[in-house]
Structures are given as C-alpha cells and as structure tokens.
C-alpha cells in the first residue's frame, strides 16, 4: 500500500508538492502538485495550481490544469477552471469544467485491430 499524506481542512500550503505517494487535499494548496501516486481533492479542498498524478479525483475546486497518466474523475460538486487531460475522464452530474477536455488514449488496453467484414 502506498503512503498517503492528508492536507487537513483549515490548513494552507504554499509551494510545490512532489513525491511518490498518494495525497488527499481537504485544505488549500497554492502550488503545483506532481505525484507518482493518486491525488484526491475533497469537497472542501481547493488547489490553485496545476496537478499531475497517476489518478486524480476531484470533489472540490481546482484553478489549474489537471493531467493524469491513467484517469481523472470529476465527481458531483467538482469545479475545475483549467484543462483536463488523461487516458480516461469521467465527469459526474453536477461537476463543472471550464477548459479543454482531452482523453489521450494512453490508459487501459491498446485498441483492438478491426476485423474485416465478412463478404
């Protein structure tokens, strides 16, 4: 199991965060986040910079671009002002995105070759 760090509600972090573990943001982060693990931004959480991780789950607010190696999940109540890029992107009912949304096709299995149609 990967290490997990939590930035608690009421806590403000100013500066870049880099690492290999997982991060849960329930407070406020003003600085870029770049992790090899997962990033979860809880409903009261706010990130004011770009986020890059393996997987990103947003229930709170982000002012910056999101980029994930595998997947991004914008759940109910998520608010993102910035571009969103990942192999898979799920946008739940009630989530808001103001920016460009792009699936890169890198996550999951490679596409299967099309079989020729029978004559």
GROMACS .gro file of N, CA and C in nm:
model
  357
    1UNK      N    1   0.085  -0.118   0.000
    1UNK     CA    2   0.000   0.000   0.000
    1UNK      C    3   0.089   0.124   0.000
    2UNK      N    4   0.055   0.220  -0.084
    2UNK     CA    5   0.135   0.341  -0.096
    2UNK      C    6   0.112   0.432   0.025
    3UNK      N    7   0.211   0.514   0.055
    3UNK     CA    8   0.197   0.612   0.162
    3UNK      C    9   0.095   0.717   0.121
    4UNK      N   10   0.021   0.769   0.221
    4UNK     CA   11  -0.079   0.871   0.193
    4UNK      C   12  -0.058   0.988   0.287
    5UNK      N   13  -0.062   1.109   0.231
    5UNK     CA   14  -0.050   1.231   0.308
    5UNK      C   15  -0.181   1.307   0.296
    6UNK      N   16  -0.228   1.364   0.406
    6UNK     CA   17  -0.351   1.442   0.405
    6UNK      C   18  -0.321   1.586   0.445
    7UNK      N   19  -0.371   1.679   0.364
    7UNK     CA   20  -0.366   1.820   0.400
    7UNK      C   21  -0.505   1.851   0.454
    8UNK      N   22  -0.513   1.868   0.584
    8UNK     CA   23  -0.641   1.876   0.653
    8UNK      C   24  -0.715   2.006   0.624
    9UNK      N   25  -0.844   2.002   0.646
    9UNK     CA   26  -0.928   2.120   0.634
    9UNK      C   27  -0.876   2.229   0.728
   10UNK      N   28  -0.871   2.352   0.679
   10UNK     CA   29  -0.818   2.462   0.759
   10UNK      C   30  -0.669   2.482   0.745
   11UNK      N   31  -0.602   2.393   0.673
   11UNK     CA   32  -0.458   2.403   0.650
   11UNK      C   33  -0.432   2.464   0.513
   12UNK      N   34  -0.335   2.557   0.507
   12UNK     CA   35  -0.296   2.620   0.381
   12UNK      C   36  -0.150   2.586   0.354
   13UNK      N   37  -0.124   2.533   0.234
   13UNK     CA   38   0.012   2.500   0.193
   13UNK      C   39   0.045   2.587   0.073
   14UNK      N   40   0.157   2.661   0.081
   14UNK     CA   41   0.203   2.743  -0.031
   14UNK      C   42   0.338   2.688  -0.076
   15UNK      N   43   0.342   2.638  -0.199
   15UNK     CA   44   0.464   2.581  -0.253
   15UNK      C   45   0.434   2.453  -0.329
   16UNK      N   46   0.533   2.405  -0.402
   16UNK     CA   47   0.518   2.284  -0.483
   16UNK      C   48   0.519   2.160  -0.396
   17UNK      N   49   0.443   2.059  -0.439
   17UNK     CA   50   0.441   1.930  -0.372
   17UNK      C   51   0.480   1.825  -0.474
   18UNK      N   52   0.585   1.747  -0.445
   18UNK     CA   53   0.631   1.641  -0.533
   18UNK      C   54   0.653   1.516  -0.451
   19UNK      N   55   0.630   1.399  -0.511
   19UNK     CA   56   0.654   1.277  -0.437
   19UNK      C   57   0.604   1.154  -0.510
   20UNK      N   58   0.608   1.042  -0.438
   20UNK     CA   59   0.569   0.915  -0.497
   20UNK      C   60   0.443   0.857  -0.435
   21UNK      N   61   0.400   0.907  -0.321
   21UNK     CA   62   0.282   0.853  -0.253
   21UNK      C   63   0.152   0.914  -0.303
   22UNK      N   64   0.047   0.895  -0.222
   22UNK     CA   65  -0.085   0.950  -0.252
   22UNK      C   66  -0.108   1.074  -0.167
   23UNK      N   67  -0.194   1.163  -0.215
   23UNK     CA   68  -0.223   1.288  -0.144
   23UNK      C   69  -0.373   1.311  -0.141
   24UNK      N   70  -0.423   1.348  -0.022
   24UNK     CA   71  -0.562   1.390  -0.005
   24UNK      C   72  -0.560   1.536   0.037
   25UNK      N   73  -0.631   1.621  -0.039
   25UNK     CA   74  -0.636   1.763  -0.008
   25UNK      C   75  -0.776   1.797   0.041
   26UNK      N   76  -0.786   1.826   0.171
   26UNK     CA   77  -0.912   1.872   0.229
   26UNK      C   78  -0.900   2.021   0.262
   27UNK      N   79  -0.778   2.073   0.258
   27UNK     CA   80  -0.749   2.214   0.285
   27UNK      C   81  -0.725   2.290   0.157
   28UNK      N   82  -0.623   2.377   0.160
   28UNK     CA   83  -0.595   2.468   0.049
   28UNK      C   84  -0.448   2.454   0.008
   29UNK      N   85  -0.423   2.433  -0.120
   29UNK     CA   86  -0.286   2.424  -0.172
   29UNK      C   87  -0.269   2.530  -0.280
   30UNK      N   88  -0.170   2.618  -0.262
   30UNK     CA   89  -0.133   2.717  -0.363
   30UNK      C   90   0.005   2.680  -0.414
   31UNK      N   91   0.010   2.594  -0.512
   31UNK     CA   92   0.136   2.550  -0.569
   31UNK      C   93   0.114   2.421  -0.645
   32UNK      N   94   0.201   2.394  -0.739
   32UNK     CA   95   0.185   2.277  -0.823
   32UNK      C   96   0.199   2.148  -0.744
   33UNK      N   97   0.122   2.047  -0.787
   33UNK     CA   98   0.128   1.914  -0.727
   33UNK      C   99   0.170   1.817  -0.837
   34UNK      N  100   0.277   1.741  -0.811
   34UNK     CA  101   0.323   1.641  -0.907
   34UNK      C  102   0.359   1.515  -0.830
   35UNK      N  103   0.276   1.411  -0.846
   35UNK     CA  104   0.295   1.287  -0.771
   35UNK      C  105   0.290   1.166  -0.864
   36UNK      N  106   0.362   1.063  -0.826
   36UNK     CA  107   0.354   0.936  -0.899
   36UNK      C  108   0.231   0.857  -0.856
   37UNK      N  109   0.173   0.892  -0.742
   37UNK     CA  110   0.055   0.823  -0.690
   37UNK      C  111  -0.073   0.896  -0.728
   38UNK      N  112  -0.173   0.884  -0.640
   38UNK     CA  113  -0.305   0.942  -0.664
   38UNK      C  114  -0.323   1.071  -0.586
   39UNK      N  115  -0.404   1.162  -0.642
   39UNK     CA  116  -0.440   1.286  -0.574
   39UNK      C  117  -0.592   1.292  -0.564
   40UNK      N  118  -0.642   1.315  -0.442
   40UNK     CA  119  -0.785   1.332  -0.419
   40UNK      C  120  -0.808   1.470  -0.359
   41UNK      N  121  -0.894   1.548  -0.421
   41UNK     CA  122  -0.928   1.681  -0.369
   41UNK      C  123  -1.070   1.671  -0.315
   42UNK      N  124  -1.082   1.675  -0.185
   42UNK     CA  125  -1.211   1.656  -0.119
   42UNK      C  126  -1.303   1.776  -0.140
   43UNK      N  127  -1.429   1.762  -0.100
   43UNK     CA  128  -1.530   1.865  -0.130
   43UNK      C  129  -1.496   2.002  -0.073
   44UNK      N  130  -1.426   2.010   0.038
   44UNK     CA  131  -1.386   2.139   0.092
   44UNK      C  132  -1.248   2.183   0.047
   45UNK      N  133  -1.182   2.100  -0.034
   45UNK     CA  134  -1.045   2.128  -0.076
   45UNK      C  135  -1.038   2.223  -0.194
   46UNK      N  136  -0.927   2.296  -0.200
   46UNK     CA  137  -0.903   2.390  -0.308
   46UNK      C  138  -0.757   2.383  -0.348
   47UNK      N  139  -0.732   2.367  -0.478
   47UNK     CA  140  -0.596   2.369  -0.530
   47UNK      C  141  -0.588   2.482  -0.632
   48UNK      N  142  -0.489   2.570  -0.614
   48UNK     CA  143  -0.473   2.685  -0.702
   48UNK      C  144  -0.350   2.672  -0.789
   49UNK      N  145  -0.335   2.561  -0.859
   49UNK     CA  146  -0.221   2.540  -0.950
   49UNK      C  147  -0.245   2.410  -1.027
   50UNK      N  148  -0.150   2.374  -1.113
   50UNK     CA  149  -0.160   2.252  -1.192
   50UNK      C  150  -0.140   2.128  -1.105
   51UNK      N  151  -0.209   2.019  -1.145
   51UNK     CA  152  -0.196   1.891  -1.074
   51UNK      C  153  -0.163   1.784  -1.175
   52UNK      N  154  -0.058   1.706  -1.146
   52UNK     CA  155  -0.019   1.592  -1.230
   52UNK      C  156   0.000   1.472  -1.140
   53UNK      N  157  -0.066   1.359  -1.176
   53UNK     CA  158  -0.058   1.238  -1.094
   53UNK      C  159  -0.099   1.118  -1.178
   54UNK      N  160  -0.091   0.999  -1.117
   54UNK     CA  161  -0.137   0.879  -1.186
   54UNK      C  162  -0.288   0.883  -1.204
   55UNK      N  163  -0.360   0.910  -1.095
   55UNK     CA  164  -0.505   0.923  -1.097
   55UNK      C  165  -0.542   1.045  -1.013
   56UNK      N  166  -0.646   1.116  -1.057
   56UNK     CA  167  -0.692   1.236  -0.986
   56UNK      C  168  -0.843   1.224  -0.965
   57UNK      N  169  -0.886   1.245  -0.842
   57UNK     CA  170  -1.029   1.251  -0.809
   57UNK      C  171  -1.056   1.390  -0.754
   58UNK      N  172  -1.155   1.459  -0.812
   58UNK     CA  173  -1.188   1.595  -0.767
   58UNK      C  174  -1.332   1.597  -0.718
   59UNK      N  175  -1.348   1.637  -0.593
   59UNK     CA  176  -1.479   1.664  -0.535
   59UNK      C  177  -1.490   1.812  -0.497
   60UNK      N  178  -1.376   1.880  -0.492
   60UNK     CA  179  -1.367   2.021  -0.453
   60UNK      C  180  -1.341   2.109  -0.573
   61UNK      N  181  -1.245   2.204  -0.558
   61UNK     CA  182  -1.221   2.303  -0.663
   61UNK      C  183  -1.074   2.307  -0.702
   62UNK      N  184  -1.049   2.327  -0.831
   62UNK     CA  185  -0.913   2.340  -0.884
   62UNK      C  186  -0.911   2.457  -0.981
   63UNK      N  187  -0.813   2.547  -0.963
   63UNK     CA  188  -0.783   2.653  -1.059
   63UNK      C  189  -0.647   2.619  -1.118
   64UNK      N  190  -0.646   2.541  -1.224
   64UNK     CA  191  -0.523   2.497  -1.287
   64UNK      C  192  -0.552   2.376  -1.373
   65UNK      N  193  -0.453   2.334  -1.448
   65UNK     CA  194  -0.470   2.219  -1.537
   65UNK      C  195  -0.455   2.089  -1.459
   66UNK      N  196  -0.533   1.987  -1.501
   66UNK     CA  197  -0.524   1.853  -1.445
   66UNK      C  198  -0.469   1.761  -1.552
   67UNK      N  199  -0.371   1.680  -1.516
   67UNK     CA  200  -0.312   1.585  -1.610
   67UNK      C  201  -0.283   1.455  -1.535
   68UNK      N  202  -0.339   1.344  -1.584
   68UNK     CA  203  -0.321   1.215  -1.517
   68UNK      C  204  -0.271   1.111  -1.616
   69UNK      N  205  -0.182   1.025  -1.568
   69UNK     CA  206  -0.131   0.916  -1.651
   69UNK      C  207  -0.241   0.815  -1.681
   70UNK      N  208  -0.331   0.792  -1.584
   70UNK     CA  209  -0.435   0.690  -1.601
   70UNK      C  210  -0.575   0.748  -1.617
   71UNK      N  211  -0.626   0.817  -1.513
   71UNK     CA  212  -0.765   0.862  -1.518
   71UNK      C  213  -0.789   0.983  -1.429
   72UNK      N  214  -0.893   1.059  -1.466
   72UNK     CA  215  -0.940   1.171  -1.386
   72UNK      C  216  -1.090   1.151  -1.364
   73UNK      N  217  -1.133   1.166  -1.239
   73UNK     CA  218  -1.273   1.152  -1.202
   73UNK      C  219  -1.319   1.284  -1.141
   74UNK      N  220  -1.410   1.353  -1.208
   74UNK     CA  221  -1.468   1.476  -1.156
   74UNK      C  222  -1.605   1.440  -1.101
   75UNK      N  223  -1.615   1.434  -0.969
   75UNK     CA  224  -1.737   1.387  -0.906
   75UNK      C  225  -1.832   1.503  -0.879
   76UNK      N  226  -1.952   1.471  -0.833
   76UNK     CA  227  -2.053   1.573  -0.805
   76UNK      C  228  -1.996   1.681  -0.715
   77UNK      N  229  -2.014   1.807  -0.755
   77UNK     CA  230  -1.964   1.920  -0.679
   77UNK      C  231  -1.827   1.968  -0.721
   78UNK      N  232  -1.759   1.894  -0.809
   78UNK     CA  233  -1.626   1.935  -0.856
   78UNK      C  234  -1.637   2.061  -0.941
   79UNK      N  235  -1.539   2.150  -0.923
   79UNK     CA  236  -1.531   2.272  -1.003
   79UNK      C  237  -1.387   2.286  -1.052
   80UNK      N  238  -1.368   2.284  -1.183
   80UNK     CA  239  -1.234   2.293  -1.241
   80UNK      C  240  -1.232   2.406  -1.343
   81UNK      N  241  -1.139   2.498  -1.325
   81UNK     CA  242  -1.113   2.603  -1.423
   81UNK      C  243  -0.973   2.577  -1.474
   82UNK      N  244  -0.965   2.508  -1.587
   82UNK     CA  245  -0.837   2.468  -1.645
   82UNK      C  246  -0.858   2.350  -1.737
   83UNK      N  247  -0.754   2.311  -1.806
   83UNK     CA  248  -0.761   2.199  -1.899
   83UNK      C  249  -0.751   2.067  -1.824
   84UNK      N  250  -0.816   1.964  -1.880
   84UNK     CA  251  -0.822   1.831  -1.819
   84UNK      C  252  -0.775   1.729  -1.923
   85UNK      N  253  -0.666   1.656  -1.891
   85UNK     CA  254  -0.610   1.558  -1.985
   85UNK      C  255  -0.577   1.427  -1.914
   86UNK      N  256  -0.625   1.316  -1.970
   86UNK     CA  257  -0.596   1.183  -1.914
   86UNK      C  258  -0.638   1.077  -2.015
   87UNK      N  259  -0.596   0.954  -1.989
   87UNK     CA  260  -0.638   0.843  -2.073
   87UNK      C  261  -0.787   0.819  -2.062
   88UNK      N  262  -0.841   0.834  -1.941
   88UNK     CA  263  -0.986   0.821  -1.916
   88UNK      C  264  -1.030   0.940  -1.833
   89UNK      N  265  -1.147   0.994  -1.867
   89UNK     CA  266  -1.202   1.107  -1.792
   89UNK      C  267  -1.349   1.079  -1.766
   90UNK      N  268  -1.391   1.091  -1.640
   90UNK     CA  269  -1.531   1.075  -1.604
   90UNK      C  270  -1.577   1.205  -1.539
   91UNK      N  271  -1.686   1.260  -1.590
   91UNK     CA  272  -1.741   1.384  -1.535
   91UNK      C  273  -1.880   1.354  -1.482
   92UNK      N  274  -1.894   1.361  -1.352
   92UNK     CA  275  -2.021   1.329  -1.288
   92UNK      C  276  -2.122   1.441  -1.299
   93UNK      N  277  -2.247   1.406  -1.275
   93UNK     CA  278  -2.356   1.503  -1.276
   93UNK      C  279  -2.327   1.612  -1.173
   94UNK      N  280  -2.341   1.736  -1.214
   94UNK     CA  281  -2.319   1.848  -1.123
   94UNK      C  282  -2.175   1.896  -1.117
   95UNK      N  283  -2.084   1.830  -1.188
   95UNK     CA  284  -1.945   1.877  -1.193
   95UNK      C  285  -1.933   1.985  -1.301
   96UNK      N  286  -1.843   2.081  -1.279
   96UNK     CA  287  -1.825   2.193  -1.371
   96UNK      C  288  -1.682   2.194  -1.421
   97UNK      N  289  -1.665   2.207  -1.553
   97UNK     CA  290  -1.532   2.222  -1.612
   97UNK      C  291  -1.535   2.342  -1.705
   98UNK      N  292  -1.442   2.435  -1.683
   98UNK     CA  293  -1.423   2.546  -1.776
   98UNK      C  294  -1.283   2.533  -1.830
   99UNK      N  295  -1.273   2.470  -1.946
   99UNK     CA  296  -1.143   2.447  -2.007
   99UNK      C  297  -1.154   2.338  -2.111
  100UNK      N  298  -1.041   2.299  -2.162
  100UNK     CA  299  -1.031   2.198  -2.266
  100UNK      C  300  -1.027   2.060  -2.201
  101UNK      N  301  -1.103   1.964  -2.253
  101UNK     CA  302  -1.104   1.827  -2.202
  101UNK      C  303  -1.054   1.735  -2.312
  102UNK      N  304  -0.949   1.657  -2.281
  102UNK     CA  305  -0.889   1.569  -2.381
  102UNK      C  306  -0.858   1.433  -2.321
  103UNK      N  307  -0.907   1.327  -2.387
  103UNK     CA  308  -0.866   1.192  -2.350
  103UNK      C  309  -0.749   1.155  -2.440
  104UNK      N  310  -0.641   1.115  -2.378
  104UNK     CA  311  -0.518   1.090  -2.453
  104UNK      C  312  -0.511   0.950  -2.510
  105UNK      N  313  -0.598   0.859  -2.463
  105UNK     CA  314  -0.597   0.723  -2.514
  105UNK      C  315  -0.483   0.639  -2.461
  106UNK      N  316  -0.414   0.686  -2.355
  106UNK     CA  317  -0.299   0.612  -2.302
  106UNK      C  318  -0.338   0.512  -2.195
  107UNK      N  319  -0.449   0.532  -2.127
  107UNK     CA  320  -0.487   0.443  -2.017
  107UNK      C  321  -0.559   0.321  -2.072
  108UNK      N  322  -0.554   0.213  -1.998
  108UNK     CA  323  -0.625   0.092  -2.037
  108UNK      C  324  -0.552   0.016  -2.144
  109UNK      N  325  -0.621  -0.077  -2.205
  109UNK     CA  326  -0.559  -0.163  -2.305
  109UNK      C  327  -0.549  -0.091  -2.438
  110UNK      N  328  -0.463  -0.143  -2.522
  110UNK     CA  329  -0.449  -0.087  -2.656
  110UNK      C  330  -0.570  -0.126  -2.739
  111UNK      N  331  -0.612  -0.041  -2.832
  111UNK     CA  332  -0.728  -0.072  -2.913
  111UNK      C  333  -0.707  -0.200  -2.994
  112UNK      N  334  -0.812  -0.277  -3.008
  112UNK     CA  335  -0.803  -0.400  -3.087
  112UNK      C  336  -0.809  -0.367  -3.235
  113UNK      N  337  -0.743  -0.450  -3.313
  113UNK     CA  338  -0.748  -0.430  -3.457
  113UNK      C  339  -0.889  -0.466  -3.505
  114UNK      N  340  -0.938  -0.389  -3.599
  114UNK     CA  341  -1.070  -0.416  -3.655
  114UNK      C  342  -1.063  -0.540  -3.742
  115UNK      N  343  -1.162  -0.628  -3.727
  115UNK     CA  344  -1.167  -0.748  -3.810
  115UNK      C  345  -1.235  -0.713  -3.942
  116UNK      N  346  -1.186  -0.768  -4.052
  116UNK     CA  347  -1.250  -0.737  -4.180
  116UNK      C  348  -1.393  -0.791  -4.181
  117UNK      N  349  -1.480  -0.718  -4.246
  117UNK     CA  350  -1.620  -0.760  -4.255
  117UNK      C  351  -1.631  -0.881  -4.345
  118UNK      N  352  -1.723  -0.969  -4.309
  118UNK     CA  353  -1.744  -1.090  -4.389
  118UNK      C  354  -1.807  -1.051  -4.521
  119UNK      N  355  -1.763  -1.116  -4.628
  119UNK     CA  356  -1.814  -1.082  -4.762
  119UNK      C  357  -1.943  -1.150  -4.791
   0.00000   0.00000   0.00000
